[in-house]
PDB file of C-alpha atoms in Angstrom:
ATOM      1  CA  MET A   1      16.310  -0.323  -5.283  1.00  0.00           C
ATOM      2  CA  ASP A   2      14.154  -1.597  -8.163  1.00  0.00           C
ATOM      3  CA  LYS A   3      11.201  -3.965  -7.783  1.00  0.00           C
ATOM      4  CA  VAL A   4      13.096  -7.075  -8.865  1.00  0.00           C
ATOM      5  CA  MET A   5      15.864  -6.517  -6.329  1.00  0.00           C
ATOM      6  CA  GLN A   6      13.464  -5.647  -3.502  1.00  0.00           C
ATOM      7  CA  ARG A   7      11.396  -8.752  -4.257  1.00  0.00           C
ATOM      8  CA  LYS A   8      14.499 -10.988  -4.184  1.00  0.00           C
ATOM      9  CA  LYS A   9      15.802  -9.412  -0.975  1.00  0.00           C
ATOM     10  CA  VAL A  10      12.515  -9.793   0.914  1.00  0.00           C
ATOM     11  CA  LEU A  11      11.893 -13.340  -0.343  1.00  0.00           C
ATOM     12  CA  ALA A  12      15.381 -14.302   0.841  1.00  0.00           C
ATOM     13  CA  MET A  13      14.597 -12.886   4.304  1.00  0.00           C
ATOM     14  CA  LEU A  14      11.240 -14.666   4.429  1.00  0.00           C
ATOM     15  CA  ASN A  15      12.783 -17.975   3.464  1.00  0.00           C
ATOM     16  CA  GLN A  16      15.014 -17.773   6.553  1.00  0.00           C
ATOM     17  CA  MET A  17      12.006 -18.203   8.853  1.00  0.00           C
ATOM     18  CA  THR A  18      11.696 -21.503  10.662  1.00  0.00           C
ATOM     19  CA  LEU A  19       8.439 -23.395  10.172  1.00  0.00           C
ATOM     20  CA  GLU A  20       7.503 -22.724  13.797  1.00  0.00           C
ATOM     21  CA  GLU A  21       8.157 -18.977  13.434  1.00  0.00           C
ATOM     22  CA  TYR A  22       6.187 -18.945  10.170  1.00  0.00           C
ATOM     23  CA  ARG A  23       3.166 -20.676  11.733  1.00  0.00           C
ATOM     24  CA  LYS A  24       3.176 -18.527  14.859  1.00  0.00           C
ATOM     25  CA  LYS A  25       3.488 -15.246  12.977  1.00  0.00           C
ATOM     26  CA  SER A  26       0.855 -16.280  10.407  1.00  0.00           C
ATOM     27  CA  GLU A  27      -1.557 -17.065  13.243  1.00  0.00           C
ATOM     28  CA  THR A  28      -0.922 -13.642  14.827  1.00  0.00           C
ATOM     29  CA  VAL A  29      -1.471 -11.802  11.527  1.00  0.00           C
ATOM     30  CA  ILE A  30      -4.714 -13.671  10.853  1.00  0.00           C
ATOM     31  CA  SER A  31      -5.992 -13.106  14.402  1.00  0.00           C
ATOM     32  CA  ARG A  32      -5.590  -9.358  13.849  1.00  0.00           C
ATOM     33  CA  LEU A  33      -7.615  -9.509  10.620  1.00  0.00           C
ATOM     34  CA  LEU A  34     -10.412 -11.437  12.371  1.00  0.00           C
ATOM     35  CA  GLU A  35     -11.036  -8.424  14.635  1.00  0.00           C
ATOM     36  CA  ASP A  36     -11.381  -5.984  11.718  1.00  0.00           C
ATOM     37  CA  PRO A  37     -15.012  -4.800  11.368  1.00  0.00           C
ATOM     38  CA  VAL A  38     -14.608  -4.967   7.584  1.00  0.00           C
ATOM     39  CA  PHE A  39     -13.815  -8.683   7.877  1.00  0.00           C
ATOM     40  CA  VAL A  40     -16.516  -9.334  10.484  1.00  0.00           C
ATOM     41  CA  GLU A  41     -19.212  -7.729   8.321  1.00  0.00           C
ATOM     42  CA  ALA A  42     -18.061  -9.257   5.021  1.00  0.00           C
ATOM     43  CA  ASP A  43     -20.146 -12.104   3.627  1.00  0.00           C
ATOM     44  CA  THR A  44     -17.765 -12.948   0.783  1.00  0.00           C
ATOM     45  CA  ILE A  45     -13.976 -12.948   1.080  1.00  0.00           C
ATOM     46  CA  GLY A  46     -11.686 -13.086  -1.948  1.00  0.00           C
ATOM     47  CA  MET A  47      -8.206 -14.514  -1.359  1.00  0.00           C
ATOM     48  CA  THR A  48      -5.331 -16.310  -2.987  1.00  0.00           C
ATOM     49  CA  LEU A  49      -4.398 -19.547  -1.275  1.00  0.00           C
ATOM     50  CA  SER A  50      -0.868 -18.935  -0.109  1.00  0.00           C
ATOM     51  CA  ALA A  51       2.392 -20.727  -0.672  1.00  0.00           C
ATOM     52  CA  PHE A  52       5.296 -20.508   1.761  1.00  0.00           C
ATOM     53  CA  PRO A  53       6.673 -17.951   2.665  1.00  0.00           C
ATOM     54  CA  GLU A  54       3.437 -15.904   2.340  1.00  0.00           C
ATOM     55  CA  VAL A  55       1.195 -15.541   5.412  1.00  0.00           C
ATOM     56  CA  ASP A  56      -0.724 -18.834   5.596  1.00  0.00           C
ATOM     57  CA  THR A  57      -4.220 -18.192   4.200  1.00  0.00           C
ATOM     58  CA  PHE A  58      -5.296 -21.851   4.415  1.00  0.00           C
ATOM     59  CA  ARG A  59      -6.041 -21.288   8.095  1.00  0.00           C
ATOM     60  CA  LEU A  60      -8.049 -18.203   7.162  1.00  0.00           C
ATOM     61  CA  LEU A  61      -9.988 -20.268   4.616  1.00  0.00           C
ATOM     62  CA  GLU A  62     -11.063 -22.717   7.345  1.00  0.00           C
ATOM     63  CA  ILE A  63     -12.038 -19.858   9.675  1.00  0.00           C
ATOM     64  CA  CYS A  64     -14.146 -18.230   6.957  1.00  0.00           C
ATOM     65  CA  TRP A  65     -15.991 -21.458   6.204  1.00  0.00           C
ATOM     66  CA  ALA A  66     -16.594 -22.097   9.920  1.00  0.00           C
ATOM     67  CA  ALA A  67     -18.062 -18.574  10.215  1.00  0.00           C
ATOM     68  CA  GLY A  68     -20.421 -19.177   7.276  1.00  0.00           C
ATOM     69  CA  LYS A  69     -18.620 -16.830   4.909  1.00  0.00           C
ATOM     70  CA  LYS A  70     -18.260 -17.495   1.186  1.00  0.00           C
ATOM     71  CA  VAL A  71     -14.692 -17.745  -0.057  1.00  0.00           C
ATOM     72  CA  ALA A  72     -13.698 -16.918  -3.621  1.00  0.00           C
ATOM     73  CA  THR A  73     -10.270 -17.726  -4.991  1.00  0.00           C
ATOM     74  CA  PRO A  74      -8.701 -16.502  -8.227  1.00  0.00           C
ATOM     75  CA  LYS A  75      -8.439 -18.448 -11.453  1.00  0.00           C
ATOM     76  CA  CYS A  76      -5.526 -17.046 -13.464  1.00  0.00           C
ATOM     77  CA  HIS A  77      -5.606 -16.780 -17.241  1.00  0.00           C
ATOM     78  CA  PRO A  78      -1.914 -16.642 -18.276  1.00  0.00           C
ATOM     79  CA  ALA A  79      -2.600 -15.774 -21.929  1.00  0.00           C
ATOM     80  CA  SER A  80      -4.341 -12.507 -20.988  1.00  0.00           C
ATOM     81  CA  ARG A  81      -2.668 -12.107 -17.572  1.00  0.00           C
ATOM     82  CA  GLY A  82      -6.135 -11.640 -16.162  1.00  0.00           C
ATOM     83  CA  MET A  83      -8.012 -13.496 -13.468  1.00  0.00           C
ATOM     84  CA  ASP A  84     -11.488 -14.002 -12.178  1.00  0.00           C
ATOM     85  CA  PHE A  85     -12.736 -15.302  -8.856  1.00  0.00           C
ATOM     86  CA  ARG A  86     -14.714 -18.453  -8.219  1.00  0.00           C
ATOM     87  CA  VAL A  87     -16.508 -19.544  -5.032  1.00  0.00           C
ATOM     88  CA  ILE A  88     -15.070 -22.664  -3.419  1.00  0.00           C
ATOM     89  CA  GLU A  89     -16.896 -24.682  -0.769  1.00  0.00           C
ATOM     90  CA  HIS A  90     -14.309 -27.379  -0.043  1.00  0.00           C
ATOM     91  CA  LYS A  91     -10.672 -28.155  -0.803  1.00  0.00           C
ATOM     92  CA  ASP A  92     -11.606 -30.839  -3.341  1.00  0.00           C
ATOM     93  CA  GLN A  93     -12.544 -27.961  -5.660  1.00  0.00           C
ATOM     94  CA  LEU A  94      -8.896 -26.906  -5.939  1.00  0.00           C
ATOM     95  CA  GLU A  95      -6.120 -27.944  -8.288  1.00  0.00           C
ATOM     96  CA  VAL A  96      -2.477 -26.939  -8.680  1.00  0.00           C
ATOM     97  CA  VAL A  97      -2.038 -25.165 -12.002  1.00  0.00           C
ATOM     98  CA  TYR A  98      -0.407 -21.795 -12.620  1.00  0.00           C
ATOM     99  CA  MET A  99       2.861 -21.007 -10.749  1.00  0.00           C
ATOM    100  CA  LYS A 100       2.201 -23.907  -8.329  1.00  0.00           C
ATOM    101  CA  LEU A 101      -0.766 -22.057  -6.801  1.00  0.00           C
ATOM    102  CA  GLN A 102      -3.930 -23.851  -5.827  1.00  0.00           C
ATOM    103  CA  GLU A 103      -6.763 -22.563  -7.982  1.00  0.00           C
ATOM    104  CA  PRO A 104     -10.455 -23.372  -8.291  1.00  0.00           C
ATOM    105  CA  ILE A 105     -11.507 -26.084 -10.718  1.00  0.00           C
ATOM    106  CA  VAL A 106     -13.774 -24.278 -13.181  1.00  0.00           C
ATOM    107  CA  SER A 107     -16.168 -27.208 -13.680  1.00  0.00           C
ATOM    108  CA  THR A 108     -16.911 -27.542  -9.941  1.00  0.00           C
ATOM    109  CA  THR A 109     -17.005 -23.880  -8.876  1.00  0.00           C
ATOM    110  CA  THR A 110     -19.103 -20.805  -9.585  1.00  0.00           C
ATOM    111  CA  TYR A 111     -17.878 -17.506 -11.044  1.00  0.00           C
ATOM    112  CA  ILE A 112     -18.477 -14.470  -8.841  1.00  0.00           C
ATOM    113  CA  LYS A 113     -18.542 -10.874 -10.060  1.00  0.00           C
ATOM    114  CA  PRO A 114     -15.890  -8.560  -8.587  1.00  0.00           C
ATOM    115  CA  ASN A 115     -18.501  -6.310  -6.926  1.00  0.00           C
ATOM    116  CA  ALA A 116     -19.930  -9.335  -5.078  1.00  0.00           C
ATOM    117  CA  ILE A 117     -16.666  -9.732  -3.131  1.00  0.00           C
ATOM    118  CA  ASP A 118     -16.955  -7.730   0.095  1.00  0.00           C
ATOM    119  CA  LEU A 119     -13.304  -7.979   1.133  1.00  0.00           C
ATOM    120  CA  LEU A 120     -10.337  -8.818  -1.063  1.00  0.00           C
ATOM    121  CA  ILE A 121      -7.152 -10.087   0.597  1.00  0.00           C
ATOM    122  CA  VAL A 122      -4.422  -8.887  -1.769  1.00  0.00           C
ATOM    123  CA  PRO A 123      -1.132 -10.807  -1.748  1.00  0.00           C
ATOM    124  CA  GLY A 124       2.315  -9.323  -2.177  1.00  0.00           C
ATOM    125  CA  VAL A 125       5.986  -9.699  -1.407  1.00  0.00           C
ATOM    126  CA  VAL A 126       6.907  -6.140  -0.353  1.00  0.00           C
ATOM    127  CA  PHE A 127       4.593  -3.398   0.924  1.00  0.00           C
ATOM    128  CA  SER A 128       4.981   0.304   1.611  1.00  0.00           C
ATOM    129  CA  LYS A 129       3.190   1.970   4.514  1.00  0.00           C
ATOM    130  CA  GLN A 130       1.140   3.815   1.890  1.00  0.00           C
ATOM    131  CA  GLY A 131      -0.364   0.488   0.760  1.00  0.00           C
ATOM    132  CA  PHE A 132       1.551   0.011  -2.470  1.00  0.00           C
ATOM    133  CA  ARG A 133       2.919  -3.449  -3.095  1.00  0.00           C
ATOM    134  CA  ILE A 134       5.378  -5.443  -5.093  1.00  0.00           C
ATOM    135  CA  GLY A 135       3.768  -8.709  -6.077  1.00  0.00           C
ATOM    136  CA  PHE A 136       5.262 -11.721  -7.755  1.00  0.00           C
ATOM    137  CA  GLY A 137       5.615  -9.943 -11.087  1.00  0.00           C
ATOM    138  CA  GLY A 138       2.606 -11.118 -13.095  1.00  0.00           C
ATOM    139  CA  GLY A 139       0.433  -8.018 -12.679  1.00  0.00           C
ATOM    140  CA  TYR A 140      -2.712 -10.102 -12.125  1.00  0.00           C
ATOM    141  CA  TYR A 141      -3.902  -8.251  -9.032  1.00  0.00           C
ATOM    142  CA  ASP A 142      -3.061  -4.843 -10.518  1.00  0.00           C
ATOM    143  CA  ARG A 143      -5.386  -5.610 -13.433  1.00  0.00           C
ATOM    144  CA  PHE A 144      -8.121  -6.949 -11.161  1.00  0.00           C
ATOM    145  CA  LEU A 145      -7.917  -4.034  -8.711  1.00  0.00           C
ATOM    146  CA  ALA A 146      -8.439  -1.567 -11.565  1.00  0.00           C
ATOM    147  CA  ASN A 147     -12.096  -2.726 -11.701  1.00  0.00           C
ATOM    148  CA  TYR A 148     -12.654  -3.635  -8.049  1.00  0.00           C
ATOM    149  CA  THR A 149     -14.325  -1.148  -5.697  1.00  0.00           C
ATOM    150  CA  GLY A 150     -14.684  -3.171  -2.484  1.00  0.00           C
ATOM    151  CA  ALA A 151     -12.537  -3.238   0.637  1.00  0.00           C
ATOM    152  CA  THR A 152      -8.922  -4.412   0.412  1.00  0.00           C
ATOM    153  CA  ARG A 153      -6.503  -5.713   3.015  1.00  0.00           C
ATOM    154  CA  SER A 154      -3.125  -7.412   2.812  1.00  0.00           C
ATOM    155  CA  LEU A 155      -1.514  -9.882   5.194  1.00  0.00           C
ATOM    156  CA  ALA A 156       2.235  -9.574   5.631  1.00  0.00           C
ATOM    157  CA  PHE A 157       5.082 -10.175   8.016  1.00  0.00           C
ATOM    158  CA  ASP A 158       6.873  -7.155   9.505  1.00  0.00           C
ATOM    159  CA  ARG A 159       9.934  -7.872   7.375  1.00  0.00           C
ATOM    160  CA  GLN A 160       7.808  -7.322   4.240  1.00  0.00           C
ATOM    161  CA  ILE A 161       7.205  -3.649   5.060  1.00  0.00           C
ATOM    162  CA  ALA A 162       9.642  -1.290   3.308  1.00  0.00           C
ATOM    163  CA  GLU A 163      10.201   2.421   3.789  1.00  0.00           C
ATOM    164  CA  SER A 164       9.578   2.945   0.093  1.00  0.00           C
ATOM    165  CA  ILE A 165       9.031   0.988  -3.087  1.00  0.00           C
ATOM    166  CA  PRO A 166       8.937   2.066  -6.726  1.00  0.00           C
ATOM    167  CA  VAL A 167       5.386   3.023  -7.728  1.00  0.00           C
ATOM    168  CA  GLU A 168       4.144   2.960 -11.300  1.00  0.00           C
ATOM    169  CA  SER A 169       1.071   4.700 -12.722  1.00  0.00           C
ATOM    170  CA  HIS A 170      -0.982   1.464 -12.791  1.00  0.00           C
ATOM    171  CA  ASP A 171      -0.197   0.518  -9.169  1.00  0.00           C
ATOM    172  CA  LEU A 172      -3.149   0.702  -6.784  1.00  0.00           C
ATOM    173  CA  PRO A 173      -2.675   0.668  -2.991  1.00  0.00           C
ATOM    174  CA  VAL A 174      -4.543  -1.583  -0.576  1.00  0.00           C
ATOM    175  CA  GLN A 175      -6.550   0.050   2.200  1.00  0.00           C
ATOM    176  CA  GLY A 176      -4.780  -1.669   5.065  1.00  0.00           C
ATOM    177  CA  ILE A 177      -2.023  -4.129   5.915  1.00  0.00           C
ATOM    178  CA  TYR A 178      -1.984  -6.539   8.864  1.00  0.00           C
ATOM    179  CA  THR A 179       1.352  -7.710  10.251  1.00  0.00           C
ATOM    180  CA  GLU A 180       2.299  -9.528  13.440  1.00  0.00           C
ATOM    181  CA  SER A 181       2.950  -6.089  15.025  1.00  0.00           C
ATOM    182  CA  GLY A 182      -0.357  -4.456  14.142  1.00  0.00           C
ATOM    183  CA  PHE A 183      -2.387  -2.707  11.465  1.00  0.00           C
ATOM    184  CA  ILE A 184      -1.217  -0.147   8.935  1.00  0.00           C
ATOM    185  CA  LEU A 185      -4.081   2.047   7.736  1.00  0.00           C
ATOM    186  CA  THR A 186      -3.007   3.333   4.362  1.00  0.00           C
ATOM    187  CA  LYS A 187      -3.825   6.452   2.408  1.00  0.00           C
ATOM    188  CA  ALA A 188      -5.972   4.343   0.055  1.00  0.00           C
ATOM    189  CA  VAL A 189      -8.868   4.660   2.533  1.00  0.00           C
ATOM    190  CA  ASP A 190      -9.056   8.412   1.956  1.00  0.00           C
ATOM    191  CA  GLU A 191      -9.168   8.127  -1.817  1.00  0.00           C
TER     192      GLU A 191
END
Protein backbone atom coordinates (compact mmCIF):
# COMPACT_ATOMS: atom_id res chain seq x y z
CA MET A 1 0.00 0.00 0.00
CA ASP A 2 1.42 3.43 -0.87
CA LYS A 3 1.84 6.30 1.59
CA VAL A 4 -1.27 8.18 0.48
CA MET A 5 -3.51 5.15 0.93
CA GLN A 6 -1.97 4.17 4.28
CA ARG A 7 -2.37 7.74 5.54
CA LYS A 8 -6.05 7.83 4.51
CA LYS A 9 -6.76 4.41 6.02
CA VAL A 10 -5.18 5.24 9.39
CA LEU A 11 -6.76 8.70 9.59
CA ALA A 12 -10.16 7.12 8.94
CA MET A 13 -9.57 4.66 11.81
CA LEU A 14 -8.41 7.44 14.13
CA ASN A 15 -11.43 9.56 13.36
CA GLN A 16 -13.67 6.74 14.63
CA MET A 17 -12.43 7.26 18.19
CA THR A 18 -14.86 8.79 20.65
CA LEU A 19 -13.68 11.92 22.45
CA GLU A 20 -13.51 9.98 25.71
CA GLU A 21 -11.41 7.21 24.14
CA TYR A 22 -9.15 9.83 22.53
CA ARG A 23 -8.57 11.66 25.83
CA LYS A 24 -7.97 8.49 27.82
CA LYS A 25 -5.53 7.01 25.32
CA SER A 26 -3.70 10.33 24.89
CA GLU A 27 -3.25 10.53 28.66
CA THR A 28 -1.84 6.97 28.75
CA VAL A 29 0.61 7.66 25.91
CA ILE A 30 1.84 10.87 27.55
CA SER A 31 2.20 9.21 30.96
CA ARG A 32 4.53 6.65 29.37
CA LEU A 33 6.69 9.41 27.86
CA LEU A 34 6.94 11.17 31.24
CA GLU A 35 8.79 8.14 32.66
CA ASP A 36 11.39 8.11 29.87
CA PRO A 37 14.83 9.17 31.22
CA VAL A 38 15.41 11.09 27.98
CA PHE A 39 12.32 13.19 28.72
CA VAL A 40 13.12 13.55 32.43
CA GLU A 41 16.64 14.82 31.70
CA ALA A 42 15.67 17.10 28.80
CA ASP A 43 15.62 20.83 29.48
CA THR A 44 14.11 21.80 26.13
CA ILE A 45 11.37 19.86 24.36
CA GLY A 46 10.44 20.47 20.73
CA MET A 47 6.89 19.53 19.71
CA THR A 48 4.10 20.31 17.32
CA LEU A 49 0.86 21.26 19.02
CA SER A 50 -1.52 18.55 17.94
CA ALA A 51 -4.86 18.58 16.20
CA PHE A 52 -7.39 15.78 16.58
CA PRO A 53 -6.90 12.84 15.94
CA GLU A 54 -3.19 13.09 16.88
CA VAL A 55 -2.16 12.27 20.47
CA ASP A 56 -3.03 15.41 22.46
CA THR A 57 0.22 17.34 23.02
CA PHE A 58 -1.49 20.32 24.68
CA ARG A 59 -1.55 18.34 27.92
CA LEU A 60 2.15 17.59 27.46
CA LEU A 61 2.81 21.31 26.93
CA GLU A 62 1.24 22.11 30.33
CA ILE A 63 3.22 19.32 32.02
CA CYS A 64 6.48 20.59 30.53
CA TRP A 65 5.84 24.14 31.70
CA ALA A 66 4.89 22.92 35.19
CA ALA A 67 8.17 20.97 35.33
CA GLY A 68 10.20 24.05 34.35
CA LYS A 69 11.09 22.79 30.89
CA LYS A 70 11.36 25.04 27.85
CA VAL A 71 9.00 24.19 25.01
CA ALA A 72 9.76 25.01 21.39
CA THR A 73 7.16 24.69 18.67
CA PRO A 74 7.70 24.79 14.91
CA LYS A 75 7.06 27.74 12.64
CA CYS A 76 6.46 26.43 9.11
CA HIS A 77 7.66 28.27 6.03
CA PRO A 78 5.42 26.97 3.20
CA ALA A 79 7.42 28.60 0.39
CA SER A 80 10.56 26.62 1.26
CA ARG A 81 8.76 23.75 3.04
CA GLY A 82 11.15 24.31 5.90
CA MET A 83 10.56 25.09 9.54
CA ASP A 84 12.34 26.41 12.56
CA PHE A 85 11.50 26.17 16.24
CA ARG A 86 10.65 29.00 18.59
CA VAL A 87 10.37 28.94 22.39
CA ILE A 88 6.88 29.62 23.71
CA GLU A 89 6.15 30.52 27.33
CA HIS A 90 2.36 30.83 27.22
CA LYS A 91 -0.52 30.06 24.87
CA ASP A 92 -0.98 33.74 23.98
CA GLN A 93 2.18 33.36 21.88
CA LEU A 94 0.38 31.04 19.46
CA GLU A 95 -1.66 31.71 16.34
CA VAL A 96 -3.46 29.49 13.84
CA VAL A 97 -1.74 29.77 10.47
CA TYR A 98 -0.51 26.94 8.27
CA MET A 99 -2.77 23.86 7.85
CA LYS A 100 -4.85 24.95 10.89
CA LEU A 101 -1.93 24.23 13.24
CA GLN A 102 -1.14 26.48 16.15
CA GLU A 103 2.27 28.04 15.59
CA PRO A 104 4.42 30.51 17.50
CA ILE A 105 3.99 34.21 16.76
CA VAL A 106 7.42 35.29 15.52
CA SER A 107 7.30 38.75 17.11
CA THR A 108 6.64 37.38 20.62
CA THR A 109 8.85 34.27 20.62
CA THR A 110 12.54 33.45 20.39
CA TYR A 111 14.24 31.30 17.74
CA ILE A 112 16.10 28.28 19.08
CA LYS A 113 18.83 26.40 17.24
CA PRO A 114 18.11 22.74 16.45
CA ASN A 115 21.01 21.50 18.62
CA ALA A 116 19.54 23.35 21.63
CA ILE A 117 16.48 21.07 21.57
CA ASP A 118 17.17 18.09 23.84
CA LEU A 119 14.16 16.00 22.81
CA LEU A 120 12.08 16.35 19.66
CA ILE A 121 8.57 14.87 19.64
CA VAL A 122 8.05 13.98 15.97
CA PRO A 123 4.46 13.78 14.72
CA GLY A 124 3.12 11.33 12.18
CA VAL A 125 0.08 9.46 10.95
CA VAL A 126 1.51 5.96 10.43
CA PHE A 127 4.63 4.43 12.01
CA SER A 128 6.62 1.27 11.44
CA LYS A 129 8.24 -0.59 14.32
CA GLN A 130 11.58 0.44 12.82
CA GLY A 131 10.73 4.10 13.54
CA PHE A 132 9.90 5.24 10.02
CA ARG A 133 6.81 7.37 9.65
CA ILE A 134 4.28 8.68 7.23
CA GLY A 135 3.51 12.26 8.10
CA PHE A 136 0.90 14.58 6.69
CA GLY A 137 2.68 14.90 3.36
CA GLY A 138 4.54 18.21 3.62
CA GLY A 139 8.02 16.82 4.34
CA TYR A 140 8.71 19.49 6.98
CA TYR A 141 9.98 17.11 9.65
CA ASP A 142 12.02 15.08 7.15
CA ARG A 143 13.90 18.25 6.22
CA PHE A 144 14.36 19.29 9.84
CA LEU A 145 15.51 15.84 10.99
CA ALA A 146 18.25 15.84 8.34
CA ASN A 147 20.09 18.46 10.46
CA TYR A 148 18.94 17.45 13.94
CA THR A 149 21.16 15.23 16.11
CA GLY A 150 19.25 15.15 19.41
CA ALA A 151 16.88 12.54 20.82
CA THR A 152 13.62 11.79 19.01
CA ARG A 153 10.38 10.20 20.16
CA SER A 154 6.93 9.92 18.63
CA LEU A 155 3.55 9.66 20.32
CA ALA A 156 0.99 7.44 18.61
CA PHE A 157 -2.03 5.27 19.19
CA ASP A 158 -1.68 1.51 18.69
CA ARG A 159 -3.76 1.69 15.52
CA GLN A 160 -1.09 3.95 13.97
CA ILE A 161 1.55 1.21 14.04
CA ALA A 162 1.84 -0.69 10.74
CA GLU A 163 3.78 -3.84 9.91
CA SER A 164 5.52 -1.97 7.11
CA ILE A 165 5.43 1.35 5.31
CA PRO A 166 7.15 2.54 2.14
CA VAL A 167 10.54 4.06 2.98
CA GLU A 168 12.30 6.57 0.76
CA SER A 169 15.98 7.54 0.80
CA HIS A 170 15.31 10.83 2.64
CA ASP A 171 13.19 9.23 5.39
CA LEU A 172 14.78 9.23 8.84
CA PRO A 173 13.45 7.04 11.68
CA VAL A 174 12.65 8.24 15.18
CA GLN A 175 14.43 6.57 18.09
CA GLY A 176 11.31 5.45 19.90
CA ILE A 177 7.52 5.44 19.74
CA TYR A 178 5.14 5.58 22.71
CA THR A 179 1.66 4.11 22.36
CA GLU A 180 -1.04 3.27 24.90
CA SER A 181 0.37 -0.30 24.98
CA GLY A 182 4.01 0.56 25.61
CA PHE A 183 7.28 1.69 24.08
CA ILE A 184 8.80 0.66 20.77
CA LEU A 185 12.58 1.08 20.77
CA THR A 186 13.54 1.44 17.15
CA LYS A 187 16.69 0.64 15.22
CA ALA A 188 17.41 4.39 14.98
CA VAL A 189 19.02 4.22 18.44
CA ASP A 190 21.78 1.96 17.14
CA GLU A 191 22.65 4.20 14.21
